[in-house]
Short mmCIF file of C-alpha atoms and ligand atoms in Angstrom, two decimals:
data_model
loop_
_atom_site.label_atom_id
_atom_site.label_comp_id
_atom_site.label_asym_id
_atom_site.label_seq_id
_atom_site.Cartn_x
_atom_site.Cartn_y
_atom_site.Cartn_z
CA MET A 290 -19.63 -14.78 9.32
CA SER A 291 -18.17 -13.03 6.34
CA ALA A 292 -18.55 -9.36 5.49
CA ARG A 293 -21.18 -8.14 3.09
CA VAL A 294 -19.78 -7.26 -0.31
CA LEU A 295 -21.54 -4.57 -2.36
CA PRO A 296 -20.73 -3.31 -5.86
CA ALA A 297 -18.86 -0.03 -5.47
CA ALA A 298 -20.49 1.49 -8.56
CA ARG A 299 -23.93 1.56 -6.89
CA PRO A 300 -24.90 4.82 -5.17
CA GLU A 301 -26.86 2.89 -2.47
CA ALA A 302 -23.70 0.93 -1.66
CA ILE A 303 -21.73 4.13 -1.23
CA ALA A 304 -24.47 5.61 0.97
CA GLU A 305 -24.50 2.51 3.15
CA ALA A 306 -20.70 2.41 3.40
CA ALA A 307 -20.66 6.09 4.37
CA SER A 308 -23.15 5.45 7.15
CA VAL A 309 -21.04 2.53 8.43
CA VAL A 310 -18.01 4.87 8.55
CA ARG A 311 -19.96 7.60 10.33
CA GLY A 312 -21.24 5.01 12.81
CA GLY A 313 -17.73 3.94 13.79
CA GLY A 314 -17.57 0.82 11.60
CA LEU A 315 -14.97 -0.51 9.17
CA VAL A 316 -15.34 -0.43 5.40
CA ALA A 317 -12.92 -2.00 2.94
CA PHE A 318 -12.89 0.07 -0.23
CA PRO A 319 -11.05 0.15 -3.56
CA THR A 320 -8.45 2.76 -4.38
CA GLU A 321 -6.34 2.99 -7.51
CA THR A 322 -3.38 1.49 -5.61
CA VAL A 323 -4.69 -1.29 -3.32
CA TYR A 324 -7.82 -1.88 -1.23
CA GLY A 325 -7.95 0.09 2.01
CA LEU A 326 -9.47 -0.80 5.38
CA GLY A 327 -11.17 2.45 6.32
CA ALA A 328 -12.45 4.08 9.48
CA ASN A 329 -13.44 7.63 10.40
CA ALA A 330 -10.07 9.28 11.01
CA PHE A 331 -11.57 11.50 13.72
CA ASP A 332 -12.97 8.53 15.71
CA PRO A 333 -10.21 6.94 17.84
CA ARG A 334 -12.34 3.92 18.76
CA ALA A 335 -13.03 3.13 15.12
CA VAL A 336 -9.34 3.55 14.29
CA ALA A 337 -8.46 1.17 17.12
CA ARG A 338 -10.63 -1.45 15.42
CA VAL A 339 -8.52 -1.07 12.25
CA PHE A 340 -5.34 -1.87 14.18
CA ALA A 341 -7.05 -4.87 15.81
CA ALA A 342 -8.48 -6.21 12.55
CA LYS A 343 -5.06 -6.13 10.87
CA ARG A 344 -3.15 -7.19 14.00
CA ARG A 345 -1.05 -4.17 13.29
CA PRO A 346 1.34 -2.84 15.92
CA SER A 347 0.16 0.46 17.37
CA PHE A 348 3.46 2.18 16.53
CA ASP A 349 2.81 1.97 12.77
CA PRO A 350 0.80 5.06 11.69
CA LEU A 351 -2.09 5.10 9.20
CA ILE A 352 -2.56 7.18 6.05
CA VAL A 353 -5.47 9.64 6.11
CA HIS A 354 -7.52 9.84 2.89
CA LEU A 355 -9.27 13.01 1.75
CA ALA A 356 -11.94 13.66 -0.89
CA ALA A 357 -10.02 16.66 -2.19
CA ALA A 358 -6.82 18.62 -1.62
CA ALA A 359 -9.01 21.47 -0.33
CA ASP A 360 -9.68 19.36 2.80
CA LEU A 361 -5.99 19.25 3.68
CA PRO A 362 -6.16 21.94 6.41
CA ARG A 363 -8.52 19.66 8.38
CA VAL A 364 -5.68 17.26 9.06
CA ALA A 365 -2.36 18.92 8.23
CA SER A 366 -0.82 22.31 8.70
CA VAL A 367 0.70 23.40 5.45
CA VAL A 368 3.37 26.06 5.28
CA ASP A 369 5.21 24.64 2.34
CA SER A 370 4.70 25.88 -1.22
CA ARG A 371 5.81 22.52 -2.55
CA VAL A 372 2.58 21.00 -1.25
CA ASP A 373 0.48 23.04 -3.68
CA ARG A 374 2.71 22.09 -6.54
CA LEU A 375 2.70 18.37 -5.69
CA ALA A 376 -1.00 18.22 -4.85
CA GLY A 377 -1.91 20.18 -7.97
CA ARG A 378 0.09 17.86 -10.14
CA PHE A 379 -0.45 14.42 -8.55
CA TRP A 380 -3.72 14.48 -6.57
CA PRO A 381 -5.93 12.63 -6.86
CA GLY A 382 -3.35 9.88 -7.28
CA PRO A 383 -0.87 7.45 -5.73
CA LEU A 384 1.12 9.99 -3.69
CA THR A 385 1.06 10.26 0.11
CA LEU A 386 2.56 13.38 1.67
CA VAL A 387 3.85 13.36 5.24
CA LEU A 388 3.18 16.76 6.82
CA PRO A 389 2.87 18.28 10.30
CA LYS A 390 -0.51 17.19 11.70
CA THR A 391 -3.29 19.32 13.18
CA ASP A 392 -4.72 18.70 16.65
CA ALA A 393 -7.88 17.32 15.07
CA VAL A 394 -6.08 14.09 14.13
CA PRO A 395 -6.16 11.63 17.02
CA GLU A 396 -2.83 10.31 18.24
CA ILE A 397 -3.77 6.73 17.49
CA VAL A 398 -3.88 7.56 13.75
CA THR A 399 -0.30 8.83 13.70
CA SER A 400 1.03 6.53 16.42
CA GLY A 401 1.90 9.56 18.47
CA LEU A 402 3.96 11.23 15.72
CA ASP A 403 3.44 14.95 15.13
CA THR A 404 3.19 14.28 11.40
CA VAL A 405 0.42 12.72 9.34
CA GLY A 406 0.47 10.87 6.03
CA VAL A 407 -2.23 12.21 3.70
CA ARG A 408 -3.48 11.38 0.24
CA VAL A 409 -6.39 11.98 -2.13
CA PRO A 410 -7.14 8.67 -3.84
CA ALA A 411 -7.97 8.55 -7.57
CA HIS A 412 -10.74 5.99 -7.60
CA ALA A 413 -14.35 7.01 -8.22
CA ALA A 414 -15.68 4.81 -5.40
CA ALA A 415 -13.11 6.02 -2.87
CA HIS A 416 -13.88 9.60 -3.82
CA ALA A 417 -17.64 9.04 -3.55
CA LEU A 418 -17.25 7.33 -0.17
CA LEU A 419 -15.11 10.16 1.21
CA LEU A 420 -17.61 12.76 0.01
CA ALA A 421 -20.61 10.88 1.38
CA ALA A 422 -18.96 10.14 4.73
CA GLY A 423 -18.03 13.80 5.09
CA THR A 424 -14.96 12.89 7.12
CA PRO A 425 -11.36 11.99 6.36
CA ILE A 426 -10.87 8.23 6.37
CA ALA A 427 -7.84 6.58 7.95
CA ALA A 428 -7.01 3.47 5.97
CA PRO A 429 -4.10 1.07 5.79
CA SER A 430 -3.98 -1.56 3.09
CA ALA A 431 -6.67 -4.17 3.83
CA ASN A 432 -4.34 -7.12 4.51
CA PRO A 433 -3.29 -8.78 7.74
CA PHE A 434 -0.09 -7.11 8.98
CA GLY A 435 2.91 -8.65 7.25
CA TYR A 436 1.08 -10.07 4.24
CA VAL A 437 0.79 -8.97 0.60
CA SER A 438 -1.65 -6.07 0.01
CA PRO A 439 -5.04 -6.80 -1.59
CA THR A 440 -5.79 -5.71 -5.16
CA THR A 441 -9.26 -7.26 -5.42
CA ALA A 442 -12.30 -7.41 -3.13
CA ALA A 443 -11.91 -11.20 -3.00
CA HIS A 444 -8.40 -10.80 -1.51
CA VAL A 445 -9.93 -8.72 1.30
CA VAL A 446 -12.77 -11.14 1.99
CA GLU A 447 -10.40 -14.14 2.11
CA GLN A 448 -8.30 -12.63 4.88
CA LEU A 449 -10.28 -9.95 6.70
CA GLY A 450 -13.85 -10.95 5.88
CA ASP A 451 -14.73 -11.49 9.53
CA ALA A 452 -13.28 -8.23 10.73
CA VAL A 453 -14.87 -5.69 8.37
CA ASP A 454 -18.47 -4.53 8.34
CA LEU A 455 -18.70 -3.95 4.60
CA VAL A 456 -16.56 -4.47 1.50
CA LEU A 457 -17.04 -2.28 -1.57
CA ASP A 458 -16.10 -4.23 -4.69
CA GLY A 459 -14.63 -1.95 -7.33
CA GLY A 460 -12.80 -4.61 -9.33
CA PRO A 461 -9.01 -4.99 -9.61
CA CYS A 462 -6.87 -1.99 -8.64
CA ARG A 463 -5.40 -0.12 -11.59
CA VAL A 464 -1.97 0.69 -10.11
CA GLY A 465 -1.56 -2.40 -7.94
CA VAL A 466 1.18 -1.24 -5.56
CA GLU A 467 0.73 1.18 -2.67
CA SER A 468 1.21 4.93 -2.92
CA THR A 469 4.61 6.55 -2.96
CA ILE A 470 5.19 8.22 0.43
CA LEU A 471 7.08 11.51 0.34
CA SER A 472 8.01 13.22 3.58
CA LEU A 473 7.93 17.00 3.48
CA ALA A 474 8.43 17.04 7.24
CA GLN A 475 12.17 16.77 6.68
CA ASP A 476 14.68 18.74 4.67
CA PRO A 477 15.38 17.78 1.97
CA PRO A 478 12.17 15.82 1.33
CA ALA A 479 12.68 12.08 0.97
CA ILE A 480 10.76 9.08 -0.27
CA LEU A 481 9.84 6.91 2.73
CA ARG A 482 8.30 4.24 0.51
CA PRO A 483 8.61 3.89 -3.27
CA GLY A 484 5.21 3.20 -4.81
CA GLY A 485 2.71 3.88 -7.55
CA LEU A 486 4.09 7.31 -8.45
CA ALA A 487 7.55 7.08 -9.99
CA ARG A 488 10.41 8.83 -8.23
CA GLU A 489 11.39 10.39 -11.58
CA GLU A 490 8.02 12.19 -11.69
CA LEU A 491 8.51 13.61 -8.21
CA SER A 492 12.00 14.81 -9.05
CA ALA A 493 10.72 16.45 -12.25
CA CYS A 494 7.92 18.23 -10.41
CA LEU A 495 10.16 19.50 -7.61
CA GLY A 496 12.96 20.36 -9.99
CA THR A 497 15.51 18.50 -7.88
CA PRO A 498 16.45 14.84 -7.46
CA VAL A 499 14.42 13.26 -4.66
CA ALA A 500 16.31 10.81 -2.47
CA LEU A 501 15.13 7.56 -0.97
CA ALA A 502 14.99 7.79 2.82
CA THR A 503 17.76 6.19 4.79
CA ALA A 504 17.13 3.89 7.73
CA ALA A 505 17.75 6.84 10.06
CA ASP A 506 14.98 8.86 8.35
CA LEU A 507 12.57 6.00 8.89
CA ARG A 508 12.82 6.09 12.66
CA PRO A 509 10.71 5.32 14.71
CA LEU A 510 9.97 2.63 12.15
CA ALA A 511 13.63 1.73 11.95
CA PRO A 512 14.68 -1.79 11.07
CA GLY A 513 15.25 -3.95 14.08
CA GLN A 514 12.35 -2.49 16.03
CA LEU A 515 9.96 -4.65 14.13
CA PRO A 516 9.31 -8.36 13.92
CA VAL A 517 10.60 -9.91 10.72
CA HIS A 518 7.88 -10.45 8.16
CA TYR A 519 7.24 -12.62 5.18
CA ALA A 520 5.16 -11.03 2.48
CA THR A 521 4.29 -14.51 1.26
CA ARG A 522 4.04 -17.62 3.45
CA THR A 523 6.19 -19.45 0.90
CA PRO A 524 9.89 -18.54 0.97
CA LEU A 525 10.73 -16.19 -1.90
CA ARG A 526 14.09 -15.51 -3.54
CA ILE A 527 14.96 -12.83 -6.04
CA LEU A 528 16.97 -14.10 -9.03
CA ASP A 529 20.00 -12.30 -10.45
CA GLY A 530 18.52 -12.19 -13.95
CA LYS A 531 16.24 -14.15 -16.22
CA ALA A 532 15.10 -17.51 -14.87
CA GLN A 533 17.10 -20.64 -15.62
CA PRO A 534 15.52 -24.11 -15.39
CA ALA A 535 14.09 -24.81 -11.93
CA PRO A 536 16.79 -25.75 -9.41
CA ALA A 537 17.06 -29.47 -8.70
CA GLY A 538 16.35 -30.67 -5.18
CA ALA A 539 14.41 -27.55 -4.17
CA GLY A 540 11.04 -29.31 -4.26
CA ARG A 541 8.13 -27.71 -6.07
CA VAL A 542 9.29 -24.32 -7.24
CA GLY A 543 7.13 -21.51 -8.61
CA LEU A 544 8.44 -18.82 -10.95
CA ARG A 545 7.31 -15.23 -10.96
CA ALA A 546 8.63 -14.10 -14.33
CA LEU A 547 8.73 -10.53 -15.59
CA GLY A 548 8.05 -11.33 -19.24
CA PRO A 549 7.49 -14.56 -21.20
CA SER A 550 9.75 -17.37 -19.96
CA ALA A 551 10.76 -20.66 -21.49
CA ALA A 552 12.49 -21.89 -18.33
CA ALA A 553 11.61 -25.51 -17.64
CA GLY A 554 10.74 -27.51 -14.57
CA TYR A 555 8.61 -25.06 -12.60
CA ALA A 556 5.45 -26.22 -10.86
CA ALA A 557 3.79 -22.92 -11.75
CA VAL A 558 4.75 -19.80 -13.68
CA GLU A 559 3.23 -16.33 -13.33
CA VAL A 560 4.18 -13.84 -16.04
CA LEU A 561 3.66 -10.23 -14.95
CA ALA A 562 3.69 -8.50 -18.32
CA GLU A 563 3.98 -10.04 -21.79
CA ASP A 564 5.85 -6.96 -23.03
CA GLY A 565 7.80 -6.38 -19.82
CA ASP A 566 5.98 -3.08 -19.16
CA LEU A 567 6.69 -2.11 -15.55
CA ALA A 568 3.34 -0.42 -14.84
CA THR A 569 1.52 -3.55 -16.03
CA ALA A 570 3.87 -5.69 -13.95
CA ALA A 571 3.18 -3.58 -10.83
CA ALA A 572 -0.57 -3.86 -11.34
CA ARG A 573 -0.33 -7.67 -11.46
CA LEU A 574 2.39 -8.27 -8.86
CA PHE A 575 0.36 -8.87 -5.68
CA ALA A 576 -2.31 -11.07 -7.29
CA ALA A 577 0.44 -13.18 -8.88
CA LEU A 578 2.24 -13.58 -5.54
CA ARG A 579 -1.03 -14.59 -3.88
CA ARG A 580 -1.77 -17.20 -6.55
CA LEU A 581 1.70 -18.73 -6.20
CA ASP A 582 1.43 -18.60 -2.41
CA ALA A 583 -1.83 -20.58 -2.54
CA LEU A 584 -0.15 -23.58 -4.23
CA SER A 585 1.80 -24.90 -1.23
CA LEU A 586 5.07 -24.59 -3.12
CA ASP A 587 8.44 -25.03 -1.46
CA LEU A 588 9.97 -21.93 -3.02
CA ILE A 589 9.05 -18.96 -5.19
CA LEU A 590 11.73 -17.51 -7.47
CA ALA A 591 11.17 -13.97 -8.71
CA GLU A 592 12.88 -12.35 -11.67
CA PRO A 593 14.18 -8.87 -10.91
CA CYS A 594 13.25 -5.79 -12.90
CA PRO A 595 15.01 -2.49 -13.61
CA GLU A 596 14.66 -0.04 -10.72
CA ARG A 597 13.18 2.78 -12.76
CA GLY A 598 9.57 3.96 -12.96
CA LEU A 599 7.32 1.52 -11.09
CA GLY A 600 10.19 -0.98 -11.07
CA LEU A 601 11.49 0.71 -7.92
CA ALA A 602 8.28 -0.18 -6.05
CA ILE A 603 8.24 -3.72 -7.47
CA MET A 604 11.80 -4.41 -6.28
CA ASP A 605 11.03 -2.86 -2.88
CA ARG A 606 8.06 -5.20 -2.36
CA LEU A 607 10.05 -8.21 -3.60
CA ARG A 608 12.88 -7.46 -1.18
CA ARG A 609 10.41 -7.30 1.66
CA ALA A 610 8.98 -10.62 0.54
CA ALA A 611 12.48 -12.05 0.41
CA ARG A 612 13.22 -10.55 3.86
CA SER A 613 16.40 -9.01 2.58
CA GLY A 614 15.26 -5.39 2.58
CA ARG A 615 15.17 -4.64 6.26
CA SER A 616 14.58 -0.91 5.85
CA TYR A 617 10.92 -1.45 5.12
CA ILE A 618 8.12 -3.46 6.59
CA ASN A 619 5.13 -4.85 4.82
CA ASP A 620 2.20 -3.20 6.57
O1 TXA B 916 -1.69 3.20 -1.45
C1 TXA B 916 -1.70 3.30 -0.23
O2 TXA B 916 -0.95 4.07 0.38
C2 TXA B 916 -2.67 2.41 0.54
C3 TXA B 916 -4.10 2.83 0.18
C4 TXA B 916 -5.15 2.10 0.97
O3 TXA B 916 -4.23 4.22 0.32
N1 TXA B 916 -2.45 2.51 1.95
C5 TXA B 916 -1.37 1.94 2.56
O4 TXA B 916 -1.38 2.07 3.93
O5 TXA B 916 -0.49 1.39 1.96
P1 TXA B 916 -0.44 1.18 4.89
O6 TXA B 916 -0.95 1.48 6.23
O7 TXA B 916 -0.47 -0.22 4.48
O8 TXA B 916 0.96 1.82 4.73
C6 TXA B 916 1.15 3.14 5.19
C7 TXA B 916 2.58 3.42 5.43
C8 TXA B 916 3.15 2.70 6.62
O9 TXA B 916 4.40 2.17 6.28
C9 TXA B 916 3.30 3.80 7.66
O10 TXA B 916 4.38 3.55 8.51
C10 TXA B 916 3.54 5.01 6.78
O11 TXA B 916 2.69 4.82 5.71
N2 TXA B 916 3.14 6.26 7.45
C11 TXA B 916 1.90 6.68 7.75
N3 TXA B 916 1.93 7.86 8.40
C12 TXA B 916 3.24 8.20 8.52
C13 TXA B 916 3.94 9.30 9.10
N4 TXA B 916 3.29 10.27 9.73
N5 TXA B 916 5.28 9.29 9.02
C14 TXA B 916 5.95 8.30 8.40
N6 TXA B 916 5.35 7.23 7.84
C15 TXA B 916 4.02 7.17 7.89
MG1 MG B 917 0.17 -1.97 3.97
#
């Protein structure tokens, strides 16, 4: 049995999804970054179903989604003036802030941490759902643990259709990579995961360069504690530069090119952005990886991109897929 899929633009669909959330069910919903698998953040049993549906280890905490920044005190205690500045500038949007949690947030949501990841998504359907449900929604990306995140409703149905009660279809996600996670629970603040909001924008807003977290900052999610993951089932390698002709003797090879490519001999080619624009490339990355992964290829080669703007998030996700970036996991 596959989940029911309703158009996210319909008010009746939002009302029904909100009642599923209030009743302890699971709703997959669109955000501007990727699709989320949502449950009432204040209902530990519902949140437990999220972990089960994704086969996600219980030590990997979930992000809590709010309708508006004004709801923040429900889940986080805020004593930091930078929060107002960041929230005022970037919410709703692809920024998750890690802050000290309130007692109202069940331990299962934060995997026992005393901090909580919070964001206000910038998608009309996500906003409407949060308002109608009247509760914060805990939601990881709606993919099985270890696989590429979903950027369409069809991606969700293919992999988690049996495990969700309802899928809201809001079309392809605009940003296409997950939110940038900034921890304000440490000094100085650090980016725990590069994502849909460029590091340069965070640095400009805070008036100081923002560092990427080190492996030590990422504890208890430190490398080595986690099983190794493929982001695609097909082995993926990152090239040093623009693609050359397909390597001989490697079988059927797929190419994930950044811009137009004349390289010969590939069984399939996915171009992320005709003009090389990094935001466009980020928006198309996961769908392109999924299409290549569905072709039973022997190898996927991926062209690198500059690590500025959304290129930082693209390279982070590619390194996870290539299993070379052990500081992050693909959850
Ligand atoms: O764009 C997004 O962030 C999407 C959409 C659905 O909002 N969500 C998403 O969730 O990517 P998920 O669960 O796939 O990734 C959340 C990441 C995990 O790596 C988790 O470890 C980290 O956020 N995280 C959550 N709470 C945390 C906390 N209190 N401290 C440190 N890391 C945290
Ligand atoms: Mg995820």
